[in-house]
């Protein structure tokens, strides 16, 4: 029976402690709520001031302080923006340099290939193994057909056919005349 009573007292004591903690916790939550609500109100008011709203209730000193805060914020923003722009410009200059190097390398390769092609095209004609056959350039003139004209006395070597038509050269020069 004593053990039961001891256990009962321990549980009752523990229960009283929990109830006391709950009331303290309840008080802490109430204080925390009011503190956070005041902080939110202050932040919202400052935000409105930064946006240029609700300035009529501010004194001259508060307005000057707000202006100084805005100036400081603008300087910080501009410094960061300039830093990012310089970094971007630097990176773009590095890319430009790499592209220019690639471009010059490609131009060199093109010049080398042009030289190689020119040398390859000129080389076969320079070699003594190749002989140019120009016999096709010197040809006998093509015969022409003159109808009704008798040229027997002038050109006895010209051939005649059965219709008494002479076959004589139309041009007396070679292909070089054209």
PDB file of C-alpha atoms in Angstrom:
ATOM      1  CA  UNK A   1       0.000   0.000   0.000  1.00  0.00           C
ATOM      2  CA  UNK A   2       2.863   2.351   0.707  1.00  0.00           C
ATOM      3  CA  UNK A   3       4.280   1.751  -2.731  1.00  0.00           C
ATOM      4  CA  UNK A   4       0.989   2.636  -4.313  1.00  0.00           C
ATOM      5  CA  UNK A   5       0.778   5.867  -2.323  1.00  0.00           C
ATOM      6  CA  UNK A   6       4.351   6.794  -3.247  1.00  0.00           C
ATOM      7  CA  UNK A   7       3.631   6.199  -6.893  1.00  0.00           C
ATOM      8  CA  UNK A   8       0.454   8.267  -6.642  1.00  0.00           C
ATOM      9  CA  UNK A   9       2.346  11.179  -5.080  1.00  0.00           C
ATOM     10  CA  UNK A  10       5.047  11.042  -7.749  1.00  0.00           C
ATOM     11  CA  UNK A  11       2.529  11.111 -10.581  1.00  0.00           C
ATOM     12  CA  UNK A  12       0.533  13.868  -8.923  1.00  0.00           C
ATOM     13  CA  UNK A  13       3.698  15.935  -8.449  1.00  0.00           C
ATOM     14  CA  UNK A  14       4.727  15.389 -12.070  1.00  0.00           C
ATOM     15  CA  UNK A  15       1.251  16.410 -13.198  1.00  0.00           C
ATOM     16  CA  UNK A  16       1.405  19.601 -11.143  1.00  0.00           C
ATOM     17  CA  UNK A  17       4.766  20.408 -12.715  1.00  0.00           C
ATOM     18  CA  UNK A  18       3.329  19.959 -16.220  1.00  0.00           C
ATOM     19  CA  UNK A  19       0.364  22.223 -15.468  1.00  0.00           C
ATOM     20  CA  UNK A  20       2.722  24.882 -14.040  1.00  0.00           C
ATOM     21  CA  UNK A  21       4.940  24.628 -17.140  1.00  0.00           C
ATOM     22  CA  UNK A  22       1.912  24.968 -19.393  1.00  0.00           C
ATOM     23  CA  UNK A  23       0.869  28.212 -17.727  1.00  0.00           C
ATOM     24  CA  UNK A  24       4.441  29.546 -17.944  1.00  0.00           C
ATOM     25  CA  UNK A  25       4.630  28.454 -21.571  1.00  0.00           C
ATOM     26  CA  UNK A  26       1.287  30.114 -22.247  1.00  0.00           C
ATOM     27  CA  UNK A  27       2.633  33.349 -20.810  1.00  0.00           C
ATOM     28  CA  UNK A  28       5.815  33.034 -22.861  1.00  0.00           C
ATOM     29  CA  UNK A  29       3.818  32.526 -26.047  1.00  0.00           C
ATOM     30  CA  UNK A  30       1.746  35.602 -25.360  1.00  0.00           C
ATOM     31  CA  UNK A  31       4.846  37.723 -24.803  1.00  0.00           C
ATOM     32  CA  UNK A  32       6.522  36.255 -27.911  1.00  0.00           C
ATOM     33  CA  UNK A  33       3.408  36.975 -29.986  1.00  0.00           C
ATOM     34  CA  UNK A  34       3.248  40.638 -28.969  1.00  0.00           C
ATOM     35  CA  UNK A  35       6.990  41.057 -29.557  1.00  0.00           C
ATOM     36  CA  UNK A  36       6.815  39.527 -33.045  1.00  0.00           C
ATOM     37  CA  UNK A  37       3.685  41.526 -33.931  1.00  0.00           C
ATOM     38  CA  UNK A  38       5.442  44.795 -32.977  1.00  0.00           C
ATOM     39  CA  UNK A  39       8.468  43.791 -35.059  1.00  0.00           C
ATOM     40  CA  UNK A  40       6.279  43.023 -38.100  1.00  0.00           C
ATOM     41  CA  UNK A  41       4.508  46.392 -37.737  1.00  0.00           C
ATOM     42  CA  UNK A  42       7.867  48.202 -37.601  1.00  0.00           C
ATOM     43  CA  UNK A  43       9.159  46.345 -40.690  1.00  0.00           C
ATOM     44  CA  UNK A  44       5.982  47.105 -42.648  1.00  0.00           C
ATOM     45  CA  UNK A  45       6.177  50.806 -41.704  1.00  0.00           C
ATOM     46  CA  UNK A  46       9.869  50.967 -42.727  1.00  0.00           C
ATOM     47  CA  UNK A  47       9.034  49.242 -45.990  1.00  0.00           C
ATOM     48  CA  UNK A  48       6.339  51.806 -46.750  1.00  0.00           C
ATOM     49  CA  UNK A  49       8.804  54.599 -45.949  1.00  0.00           C
ATOM     50  CA  UNK A  50      11.451  53.061 -48.249  1.00  0.00           C
ATOM     51  CA  UNK A  51       8.845  52.893 -50.994  1.00  0.00           C
ATOM     52  CA  UNK A  52       8.083  56.613 -50.517  1.00  0.00           C
ATOM     53  CA  UNK A  53       4.685  56.048 -48.928  1.00  0.00           C
ATOM     54  CA  UNK A  54       3.322  57.377 -45.636  1.00  0.00           C
ATOM     55  CA  UNK A  55       6.001  60.086 -45.312  1.00  0.00           C
ATOM     56  CA  UNK A  56       3.640  62.766 -43.973  1.00  0.00           C
ATOM     57  CA  UNK A  57       3.913  61.555 -40.385  1.00  0.00           C
ATOM     58  CA  UNK A  58       7.723  61.668 -40.357  1.00  0.00           C
ATOM     59  CA  UNK A  59       9.726  64.494 -38.797  1.00  0.00           C
ATOM     60  CA  UNK A  60      12.582  66.314 -40.535  1.00  0.00           C
ATOM     61  CA  UNK A  61      15.181  64.294 -38.634  1.00  0.00           C
ATOM     62  CA  UNK A  62      13.480  61.000 -39.582  1.00  0.00           C
ATOM     63  CA  UNK A  63      13.323  62.078 -43.231  1.00  0.00           C
ATOM     64  CA  UNK A  64      17.027  62.934 -43.245  1.00  0.00           C
ATOM     65  CA  UNK A  65      17.840  59.598 -41.651  1.00  0.00           C
ATOM     66  CA  UNK A  66      15.707  57.802 -44.258  1.00  0.00           C
ATOM     67  CA  UNK A  67      17.442  59.724 -47.058  1.00  0.00           C
ATOM     68  CA  UNK A  68      20.857  58.763 -45.685  1.00  0.00           C
ATOM     69  CA  UNK A  69      19.819  55.110 -45.452  1.00  0.00           C
ATOM     70  CA  UNK A  70      18.553  55.199 -49.037  1.00  0.00           C
ATOM     71  CA  UNK A  71      21.773  56.866 -50.250  1.00  0.00           C
ATOM     72  CA  UNK A  72      23.861  54.229 -48.513  1.00  0.00           C
ATOM     73  CA  UNK A  73      21.707  51.471 -50.001  1.00  0.00           C
ATOM     74  CA  UNK A  74      22.024  53.018 -53.495  1.00  0.00           C
ATOM     75  CA  UNK A  75      25.803  53.238 -53.185  1.00  0.00           C
ATOM     76  CA  UNK A  76      25.947  49.586 -52.159  1.00  0.00           C
ATOM     77  CA  UNK A  77      23.676  48.590 -55.048  1.00  0.00           C
ATOM     78  CA  UNK A  78      25.678  50.596 -57.596  1.00  0.00           C
ATOM     79  CA  UNK A  79      28.958  49.196 -56.299  1.00  0.00           C
ATOM     80  CA  UNK A  80      27.664  45.651 -56.645  1.00  0.00           C
ATOM     81  CA  UNK A  81      26.235  46.378 -60.116  1.00  0.00           C
ATOM     82  CA  UNK A  82      29.564  47.876 -61.270  1.00  0.00           C
ATOM     83  CA  UNK A  83      31.452  44.913 -59.867  1.00  0.00           C
ATOM     84  CA  UNK A  84      29.215  42.505 -61.785  1.00  0.00           C
ATOM     85  CA  UNK A  85      29.586  44.566 -64.961  1.00  0.00           C
ATOM     86  CA  UNK A  86      33.397  44.619 -64.669  1.00  0.00           C
ATOM     87  CA  UNK A  87      33.447  40.872 -64.100  1.00  0.00           C
ATOM     88  CA  UNK A  88      31.197  40.371 -67.116  1.00  0.00           C
ATOM     89  CA  UNK A  89      33.373  42.642 -69.280  1.00  0.00           C
ATOM     90  CA  UNK A  90      36.504  40.822 -68.150  1.00  0.00           C
ATOM     91  CA  UNK A  91      34.964  37.463 -68.988  1.00  0.00           C
ATOM     92  CA  UNK A  92      33.824  38.703 -72.400  1.00  0.00           C
ATOM     93  CA  UNK A  93      37.308  40.068 -73.132  1.00  0.00           C
ATOM     94  CA  UNK A  94      38.798  36.678 -72.301  1.00  0.00           C
ATOM     95  CA  UNK A  95      36.297  35.008 -74.635  1.00  0.00           C
ATOM     96  CA  UNK A  96      37.119  37.560 -77.344  1.00  0.00           C
ATOM     97  CA  UNK A  97      40.827  36.816 -76.999  1.00  0.00           C
ATOM     98  CA  UNK A  98      40.210  33.076 -77.282  1.00  0.00           C
ATOM     99  CA  UNK A  99      38.018  33.592 -80.360  1.00  0.00           C
ATOM    100  CA  UNK A 100      40.632  35.853 -81.983  1.00  0.00           C
ATOM    101  CA  UNK A 101      43.304  33.218 -81.371  1.00  0.00           C
ATOM    102  CA  UNK A 102      41.066  30.564 -82.921  1.00  0.00           C
ATOM    103  CA  UNK A 103      40.371  32.860 -85.855  1.00  0.00           C
ATOM    104  CA  UNK A 104      44.078  33.481 -86.480  1.00  0.00           C
ATOM    105  CA  UNK A 105      44.787  29.744 -86.257  1.00  0.00           C
ATOM    106  CA  UNK A 106      42.050  29.040 -88.795  1.00  0.00           C
ATOM    107  CA  UNK A 107      43.368  31.789 -91.093  1.00  0.00           C
ATOM    108  CA  UNK A 108      46.852  30.208 -90.919  1.00  0.00           C
ATOM    109  CA  UNK A 109      45.387  26.799 -91.758  1.00  0.00           C
ATOM    110  CA  UNK A 110      43.529  28.276 -94.726  1.00  0.00           C
ATOM    111  CA  UNK A 111      46.697  29.954 -96.029  1.00  0.00           C
ATOM    112  CA  UNK A 112      48.647  26.715 -95.610  1.00  0.00           C
ATOM    113  CA  UNK A 113      45.990  24.754 -97.506  1.00  0.00           C
ATOM    114  CA  UNK A 114      45.896  27.391-100.268  1.00  0.00           C
ATOM    115  CA  UNK A 115      49.683  27.197-100.599  1.00  0.00           C
ATOM    116  CA  UNK A 116      49.563  23.402-100.648  1.00  0.00           C
ATOM    117  CA  UNK A 117      46.820  23.428-103.302  1.00  0.00           C
ATOM    118  CA  UNK A 118      48.696  25.980-105.413  1.00  0.00           C
ATOM    119  CA  UNK A 119      51.902  23.958-105.152  1.00  0.00           C
ATOM    120  CA  UNK A 120      50.046  20.764-105.988  1.00  0.00           C
ATOM    121  CA  UNK A 121      48.410  22.320-109.041  1.00  0.00           C
ATOM    122  CA  UNK A 122      51.666  23.863-110.281  1.00  0.00           C
ATOM    123  CA  UNK A 123      53.824  20.813-109.586  1.00  0.00           C
ATOM    124  CA  UNK A 124      52.508  18.492-112.370  1.00  0.00           C
ATOM    125  CA  UNK A 125      53.354  21.041-115.083  1.00  0.00           C
ATOM    126  CA  UNK A 126      56.830  21.648-113.715  1.00  0.00           C
ATOM    127  CA  UNK A 127      57.837  18.011-113.790  1.00  0.00           C
ATOM    128  CA  UNK A 128      59.715  16.700-116.849  1.00  0.00           C
ATOM    129  CA  UNK A 129      57.760  13.423-116.829  1.00  0.00           C
ATOM    130  CA  UNK A 130      54.758  15.151-118.329  1.00  0.00           C
ATOM    131  CA  UNK A 131      54.741  16.007-122.016  1.00  0.00           C
ATOM    132  CA  UNK A 132      52.087  18.231-123.489  1.00  0.00           C
ATOM    133  CA  UNK A 133      50.697  17.005-126.773  1.00  0.00           C
ATOM    134  CA  UNK A 134      50.056  20.044-128.972  1.00  0.00           C
ATOM    135  CA  UNK A 135      49.477  18.119-132.166  1.00  0.00           C
ATOM    136  CA  UNK A 136      45.739  18.571-131.852  1.00  0.00           C
ATOM    137  CA  UNK A 137      46.251  22.330-132.118  1.00  0.00           C
ATOM    138  CA  UNK A 138      47.725  22.113-135.648  1.00  0.00           C
ATOM    139  CA  UNK A 139      44.949  20.750-137.789  1.00  0.00           C
ATOM    140  CA  UNK A 140      44.175  20.957-141.445  1.00  0.00           C
ATOM    141  CA  UNK A 141      41.571  23.580-142.263  1.00  0.00           C
ATOM    142  CA  UNK A 142      38.019  22.396-142.513  1.00  0.00           C
ATOM    143  CA  UNK A 143      36.656  22.161-146.081  1.00  0.00           C
ATOM    144  CA  UNK A 144      33.825  24.441-147.146  1.00  0.00           C
ATOM    145  CA  UNK A 145      31.122  23.902-149.697  1.00  0.00           C
ATOM    146  CA  UNK A 146      30.825  26.477-152.486  1.00  0.00           C
ATOM    147  CA  UNK A 147      27.889  25.878-154.782  1.00  0.00           C
ATOM    148  CA  UNK A 148      27.844  27.118-158.336  1.00  0.00           C
ATOM    149  CA  UNK A 149      31.276  28.653-158.268  1.00  0.00           C
ATOM    150  CA  UNK A 150      33.968  27.248-160.489  1.00  0.00           C
ATOM    151  CA  UNK A 151      37.322  27.313-158.804  1.00  0.00           C
ATOM    152  CA  UNK A 152      39.204  24.799-160.937  1.00  0.00           C
ATOM    153  CA  UNK A 153      41.814  27.204-162.135  1.00  0.00           C
ATOM    154  CA  UNK A 154      42.510  28.789-158.792  1.00  0.00           C
ATOM    155  CA  UNK A 155      42.638  25.704-156.627  1.00  0.00           C
ATOM    156  CA  UNK A 156      43.238  22.538-158.550  1.00  0.00           C
ATOM    157  CA  UNK A 157      44.009  20.634-155.320  1.00  0.00           C
ATOM    158  CA  UNK A 158      40.508  21.168-153.958  1.00  0.00           C
ATOM    159  CA  UNK A 159      38.332  18.104-154.215  1.00  0.00           C
ATOM    160  CA  UNK A 160      35.204  17.985-156.382  1.00  0.00           C
ATOM    161  CA  UNK A 161      32.097  15.962-156.088  1.00  0.00           C
ATOM    162  CA  UNK A 162      29.569  14.717-158.663  1.00  0.00           C
ATOM    163  CA  UNK A 163      27.366  17.798-158.404  1.00  0.00           C
ATOM    164  CA  UNK A 164      30.215  20.060-159.495  1.00  0.00           C
ATOM    165  CA  UNK A 165      30.528  21.454-155.959  1.00  0.00           C
ATOM    166  CA  UNK A 166      33.962  22.298-154.712  1.00  0.00           C
ATOM    167  CA  UNK A 167      35.160  21.417-151.235  1.00  0.00           C
ATOM    168  CA  UNK A 168      37.600  24.075-150.211  1.00  0.00           C
ATOM    169  CA  UNK A 169      38.712  25.294-146.822  1.00  0.00           C
ATOM    170  CA  UNK A 170      36.446  27.864-145.244  1.00  0.00           C
ATOM    171  CA  UNK A 171      39.266  29.276-143.123  1.00  0.00           C
ATOM    172  CA  UNK A 172      42.845  29.059-144.073  1.00  0.00           C
ATOM    173  CA  UNK A 173      44.194  29.514-140.565  1.00  0.00           C
ATOM    174  CA  UNK A 174      44.460  27.021-137.754  1.00  0.00           C
ATOM    175  CA  UNK A 175      42.528  26.964-134.473  1.00  0.00           C
ATOM    176  CA  UNK A 176      44.689  29.775-133.153  1.00  0.00           C
ATOM    177  CA  UNK A 177      42.825  32.251-135.389  1.00  0.00           C
ATOM    178  CA  UNK A 178      39.690  32.214-133.297  1.00  0.00           C
TER     179      UNK A 178
END
